[in-house]
Amino acid sequence: LLKLRMEISLWQIQKQKGAIK
């Protein structure tokens, strides 16, 4: 669960940076 949360956090950061559209 913790790892999943970390991955989601990283994904959100990438999304905010515009790396993922």
PDB file of C-alpha atoms in Angstrom:
ATOM      1  CA  LEU A   1       0.000   0.000   0.000  1.00  0.00           C
ATOM      2  CA  LEU A   2       2.825   2.372   0.888  1.00  0.00           C
ATOM      3  CA  LYS A   3       4.633   1.641  -2.367  1.00  0.00           C
ATOM      4  CA  LEU A   4       1.429   2.234  -4.301  1.00  0.00           C
ATOM      5  CA  ARG A   5       0.969   5.597  -2.607  1.00  0.00           C
ATOM      6  CA  MET A   6       4.529   6.546  -3.500  1.00  0.00           C
ATOM      7  CA  GLU A   7       3.936   5.632  -7.133  1.00  0.00           C
ATOM      8  CA  ILE A   8       0.733   7.654  -7.191  1.00  0.00           C
ATOM      9  CA  SER A   9       2.557  10.635  -5.678  1.00  0.00           C
ATOM     10  CA  LEU A  10       5.277  10.380  -8.317  1.00  0.00           C
ATOM     11  CA  TRP A  11       2.629  10.069 -11.036  1.00  0.00           C
ATOM     12  CA  GLN A  12       0.843  13.182  -9.764  1.00  0.00           C
ATOM     13  CA  ILE A  13       4.131  15.112  -9.713  1.00  0.00           C
ATOM     14  CA  GLN A  14       4.868  14.053 -13.289  1.00  0.00           C
ATOM     15  CA  LYS A  15       1.346  15.026 -14.272  1.00  0.00           C
ATOM     16  CA  GLN A  16       1.753  18.468 -12.690  1.00  0.00           C
ATOM     17  CA  LYS A  17       5.026  18.961 -14.573  1.00  0.00           C
ATOM     18  CA  GLY A  18       3.184  18.138 -17.778  1.00  0.00           C
ATOM     19  CA  ALA A  19       5.302  15.052 -18.469  1.00  0.00           C
ATOM     20  CA  ILE A  20       2.123  12.977 -18.572  1.00  0.00           C
ATOM     21  CA  LYS A  21      -0.857  14.309 -20.460  1.00  0.00           C
TER      22      LYS A  21
END
